[in-house]
């Protein structure tokens, strides 16, 4: 079965420190991979996507993610966390030939002042 | 660009009534829209794929007679929860895809919180 895994329910990081939110995937073909952020009682905001090309993808609000095919990972990173980055982050994969997304379970990021 | 709206943002209804949720793509045309359900502190569960001008495709385990989906135009899809019960209380999110852009991502609406008393 195809899946996207986010192994951490919650990540705590001090403001100003680098942050990493982990994602691994088991998605067929050449998957498209995405990161979204969700604030309380809001929909999902697009952060970045990987389709092809450079393994390092830069996105909104200073976030970036690295596609690693051998490790089937697509971890989200930011060099310096802000308190306002505190939110729920979802990784999603889209198998080839379909428009459907497979979502991870989400990781709650808490940035402490 | 690529804004998706949902209406209403929250609704409270009595058990047994029906509730309609609208999803609109404001600045692009979407042949395909998706309806998700999100339980507290959980991920999004895809309920159905809504195709303009044709019947929706429901995911396994989703009752199509309970969750009626209509996609009558390229900018509007509606989800009607029929004979709602408290267990239908949830956060419903729609998304839309701009079919004119290859490899485009889904754009999500702000969600609708449904509470059934």
CSV table of C-alpha atoms in Angstrom, one decimal:
chain,number,residue,atom,x,y,z
A,1,UNK,CA,0.0,0.0,0.0
A,2,UNK,CA,1.2,3.5,-0.7
A,3,UNK,CA,1.8,5.7,2.2
A,4,UNK,CA,3.4,8.8,3.6
A,5,UNK,CA,4.8,8.8,7.1
A,6,UNK,CA,5.6,11.5,9.5
A,7,UNK,CA,7.3,9.8,12.4
A,8,UNK,CA,7.0,12.6,14.8
A,9,UNK,CA,3.7,13.8,16.3
A,10,UNK,CA,5.4,16.9,17.7
A,11,UNK,CA,8.6,18.7,17.2
A,12,UNK,CA,9.8,21.4,19.7
A,13,UNK,CA,12.5,23.8,18.8
A,14,UNK,CA,13.8,27.0,20.3
A,15,UNK,CA,13.3,30.2,18.3
A,16,UNK,CA,16.3,31.0,16.1
A,17,UNK,CA,17.4,27.4,16.0
A,18,UNK,CA,17.2,25.3,12.8
A,19,UNK,CA,14.2,23.0,12.5
A,20,UNK,CA,13.5,19.7,10.7
A,21,UNK,CA,10.2,18.0,10.2
A,22,UNK,CA,10.6,14.5,8.9
A,23,UNK,CA,8.7,12.8,6.1
A,24,UNK,CA,9.3,9.5,4.3
A,25,UNK,CA,7.2,8.1,1.5
A,26,UNK,CA,6.3,4.9,-0.2
A,27,UNK,CA,4.6,6.1,-3.4
A,28,UNK,CA,4.7,4.5,-6.8
A,29,UNK,CA,6.4,5.8,-9.8
A,30,UNK,CA,8.1,9.2,-9.7
A,31,UNK,CA,6.0,10.8,-7.0
A,32,UNK,CA,5.3,14.4,-6.6
A,33,UNK,CA,5.8,15.5,-3.0
A,34,UNK,CA,4.4,18.4,-1.1
A,35,UNK,CA,4.5,20.2,2.2
A,36,UNK,CA,1.5,22.1,3.6
A,37,UNK,CA,1.0,24.0,6.8
A,38,UNK,CA,-2.2,24.3,8.7
A,39,UNK,CA,-3.0,26.9,11.3
A,40,UNK,CA,-5.9,26.3,13.8
A,41,UNK,CA,-9.3,26.1,12.2
A,42,UNK,CA,-7.9,26.9,8.8
A,43,UNK,CA,-7.3,25.1,5.6
A,44,UNK,CA,-3.9,24.0,4.3
A,45,UNK,CA,-1.4,26.5,2.9
A,46,UNK,CA,1.0,25.3,0.3
A,47,UNK,CA,4.7,25.6,1.2
A,48,UNK,CA,6.6,23.8,-1.5
A,49,UNK,CA,6.7,20.9,-3.9
A,50,UNK,CA,9.1,18.5,-5.5
A,51,UNK,CA,8.3,17.2,-9.0
A,52,UNK,CA,11.7,16.8,-10.7
A,53,UNK,CA,15.0,18.5,-11.0
A,54,UNK,CA,17.0,19.8,-8.0
A,55,UNK,CA,16.7,17.7,-4.9
A,56,UNK,CA,16.7,20.8,-2.8
A,57,UNK,CA,13.4,22.7,-3.1
A,58,UNK,CA,12.9,26.2,-1.7
A,59,UNK,CA,9.4,27.3,-0.7
A,60,UNK,CA,7.5,29.9,1.1
A,61,UNK,CA,8.4,31.6,4.4
A,62,UNK,CA,12.1,30.5,4.2
A,63,UNK,CA,11.2,26.8,4.2
A,64,UNK,CA,13.0,24.2,2.1
A,65,UNK,CA,12.9,20.5,1.7
A,66,UNK,CA,15.4,17.9,0.4
A,67,UNK,CA,14.2,15.1,-1.8
A,68,UNK,CA,16.3,11.9,-1.1
A,69,UNK,CA,15.4,9.1,-3.4
A,70,UNK,CA,17.6,6.5,-1.8
A,71,UNK,CA,16.2,7.2,1.6
A,72,UNK,CA,12.7,7.9,0.2
A,73,UNK,CA,12.6,11.0,2.4
A,74,UNK,CA,11.4,14.6,1.9
A,75,UNK,CA,12.3,16.4,5.1
A,76,UNK,CA,11.2,20.0,5.7
A,77,UNK,CA,13.8,22.4,7.0
A,78,UNK,CA,14.3,26.0,8.0
A,79,UNK,CA,17.6,27.5,9.1
A,80,UNK,CA,16.1,29.7,11.8
A,81,UNK,CA,12.7,29.0,13.4
A,82,UNK,CA,10.2,31.7,14.3
A,83,UNK,CA,7.5,31.5,16.9
A,84,UNK,CA,5.0,32.2,14.2
A,85,UNK,CA,6.1,28.9,12.5
A,86,UNK,CA,4.2,27.0,15.2
A,87,UNK,CA,1.5,25.1,13.3
A,88,UNK,CA,0.6,21.7,12.0
A,89,UNK,CA,2.6,20.5,9.0
A,90,UNK,CA,1.5,17.9,6.5
A,91,UNK,CA,3.6,16.0,4.0
A,92,UNK,CA,1.8,14.6,1.0
A,93,UNK,CA,2.6,12.5,-2.0
A,94,UNK,CA,1.0,12.1,-5.3
A,95,UNK,CA,1.6,8.9,-7.2
A,96,UNK,CA,2.2,9.0,-10.9
A,97,UNK,CA,-0.9,9.0,-13.0
A,98,UNK,CA,-3.3,10.2,-10.4
A,99,UNK,CA,-4.3,13.5,-8.9
A,100,UNK,CA,-5.0,12.1,-5.5
A,101,UNK,CA,-2.8,13.0,-2.6
A,102,UNK,CA,-1.7,10.7,0.2
A,103,UNK,CA,-1.3,12.6,3.4
A,104,UNK,CA,1.0,11.9,6.3
A,105,UNK,CA,-0.5,12.1,9.8
A,106,UNK,CA,0.9,15.6,10.4
A,107,UNK,CA,3.5,17.0,12.7
A,108,UNK,CA,2.8,19.7,15.2
A,109,UNK,CA,5.7,22.2,15.3
A,110,UNK,CA,6.1,24.3,18.5
A,111,UNK,CA,8.7,27.0,18.4
A,112,UNK,CA,9.5,28.2,21.8
A,113,UNK,CA,10.5,31.8,22.5
B,1,UNK,CA,-3.9,33.8,-7.4
B,2,UNK,CA,-5.2,30.2,-6.9
B,3,UNK,CA,-7.7,31.0,-4.1
B,4,UNK,CA,-10.3,28.5,-3.0
B,5,UNK,CA,-13.1,29.6,-0.7
B,6,UNK,CA,-15.6,27.6,1.3
B,7,UNK,CA,-18.9,28.6,2.7
B,8,UNK,CA,-20.0,28.5,5.4
B,9,UNK,CA,-16.9,28.6,7.6
B,10,UNK,CA,-18.8,26.9,10.4
B,11,UNK,CA,-22.3,25.6,10.8
B,12,UNK,CA,-24.3,24.1,13.7
B,13,UNK,CA,-27.3,22.0,12.9
B,14,UNK,CA,-29.8,19.7,14.5
B,15,UNK,CA,-29.6,16.0,14.0
B,16,UNK,CA,-31.6,14.8,11.0
B,17,UNK,CA,-31.2,18.0,9.0
B,18,UNK,CA,-29.1,18.4,5.8
B,19,UNK,CA,-26.3,20.8,5.4
B,20,UNK,CA,-24.7,22.1,2.2
B,21,UNK,CA,-21.1,23.2,2.0
B,22,UNK,CA,-19.9,25.2,-1.0
B,23,UNK,CA,-16.4,25.1,-2.4
B,24,UNK,CA,-15.4,27.7,-5.0
B,25,UNK,CA,-12.3,28.3,-7.0
B,26,UNK,CA,-12.1,32.1,-7.2
B,27,UNK,CA,-9.6,32.9,-9.9
B,28,UNK,CA,-9.1,29.7,-11.8
B,29,UNK,CA,-11.2,26.9,-13.3
B,30,UNK,CA,-11.2,23.5,-11.7
B,31,UNK,CA,-12.4,20.4,-13.5
B,32,UNK,CA,-11.5,18.4,-10.4
B,33,UNK,CA,-12.1,19.3,-6.8
B,34,UNK,CA,-11.6,17.1,-3.8
B,35,UNK,CA,-13.4,16.8,-0.5
B,36,UNK,CA,-11.6,15.8,2.7
B,37,UNK,CA,-12.6,15.2,6.2
B,38,UNK,CA,-10.4,15.9,9.2
B,39,UNK,CA,-11.0,14.7,12.7
B,40,UNK,CA,-9.4,16.5,15.6
B,41,UNK,CA,-5.7,16.1,15.7
B,42,UNK,CA,-5.7,13.7,12.7
B,43,UNK,CA,-4.8,13.8,9.1
B,44,UNK,CA,-7.0,14.6,6.2
B,45,UNK,CA,-9.1,11.7,4.8
B,46,UNK,CA,-10.1,12.0,1.2
B,47,UNK,CA,-13.8,11.4,0.9
B,48,UNK,CA,-14.4,11.9,-2.8
B,49,UNK,CA,-13.1,13.4,-6.0
B,50,UNK,CA,-15.5,15.7,-7.7
B,51,UNK,CA,-15.5,16.0,-11.4
B,52,UNK,CA,-17.2,18.8,-13.3
B,53,UNK,CA,-20.2,17.6,-15.2
B,54,UNK,CA,-20.0,14.0,-14.0
B,55,UNK,CA,-20.6,11.9,-11.0
B,56,UNK,CA,-18.2,12.1,-8.1
B,57,UNK,CA,-15.8,9.2,-7.3
B,58,UNK,CA,-16.1,8.2,-3.7
B,59,UNK,CA,-13.4,6.6,-1.6
B,60,UNK,CA,-14.0,3.2,0.0
B,61,UNK,CA,-16.2,3.4,3.0
B,62,UNK,CA,-17.7,6.8,2.2
B,63,UNK,CA,-21.5,6.7,1.8
B,64,UNK,CA,-22.4,8.4,-1.4
B,65,UNK,CA,-26.0,8.7,-0.4
B,66,UNK,CA,-25.1,10.5,2.8
B,67,UNK,CA,-22.5,12.8,1.3
B,68,UNK,CA,-23.9,14.2,-1.9
B,69,UNK,CA,-21.5,15.9,-4.2
B,70,UNK,CA,-22.4,18.1,-7.1
B,71,UNK,CA,-19.9,19.8,-9.4
B,72,UNK,CA,-22.1,21.8,-11.7
B,73,UNK,CA,-19.6,24.3,-12.9
B,74,UNK,CA,-15.8,24.7,-13.3
B,75,UNK,CA,-15.7,26.9,-10.2
B,76,UNK,CA,-18.2,25.4,-7.8
B,77,UNK,CA,-18.6,22.1,-6.1
B,78,UNK,CA,-21.0,21.4,-3.3
B,79,UNK,CA,-21.1,18.8,-0.5
B,80,UNK,CA,-24.4,18.1,1.1
B,81,UNK,CA,-24.4,16.1,4.3
B,82,UNK,CA,-27.8,14.5,4.4
B,83,UNK,CA,-29.7,13.6,7.6
B,84,UNK,CA,-26.7,14.7,9.6
B,85,UNK,CA,-25.9,12.9,12.9
B,86,UNK,CA,-23.5,13.9,15.7
B,87,UNK,CA,-20.9,11.5,14.3
B,88,UNK,CA,-20.8,13.6,11.1
B,89,UNK,CA,-19.4,16.5,13.1
B,90,UNK,CA,-16.0,17.2,11.7
B,91,UNK,CA,-13.9,19.7,9.8
B,92,UNK,CA,-14.5,19.4,6.1
B,93,UNK,CA,-11.9,20.8,3.6
B,94,UNK,CA,-12.1,21.0,-0.1
B,95,UNK,CA,-9.3,21.5,-2.6
B,96,UNK,CA,-9.2,22.3,-6.3
B,97,UNK,CA,-6.8,21.8,-9.0
B,98,UNK,CA,-6.2,24.2,-11.9
B,99,UNK,CA,-6.5,21.9,-14.8
B,100,UNK,CA,-4.8,24.3,-17.2
B,101,UNK,CA,-1.5,24.1,-15.4
B,102,UNK,CA,0.4,20.9,-15.8
B,103,UNK,CA,1.9,19.4,-12.6
B,104,UNK,CA,0.0,21.9,-10.5
B,105,UNK,CA,-0.7,21.4,-6.8
B,106,UNK,CA,-4.0,21.3,-5.1
B,107,UNK,CA,-5.2,24.5,-3.5
B,108,UNK,CA,-7.1,24.1,-0.3
B,109,UNK,CA,-10.1,26.0,1.0
B,110,UNK,CA,-10.2,27.3,4.6
B,111,UNK,CA,-12.4,24.5,5.8
B,112,UNK,CA,-15.9,24.2,7.2
B,113,UNK,CA,-16.5,23.1,10.8
B,114,UNK,CA,-19.7,21.2,11.1
B,115,UNK,CA,-21.3,20.5,14.5
B,116,UNK,CA,-24.3,18.3,14.6
B,117,UNK,CA,-26.3,18.5,17.9
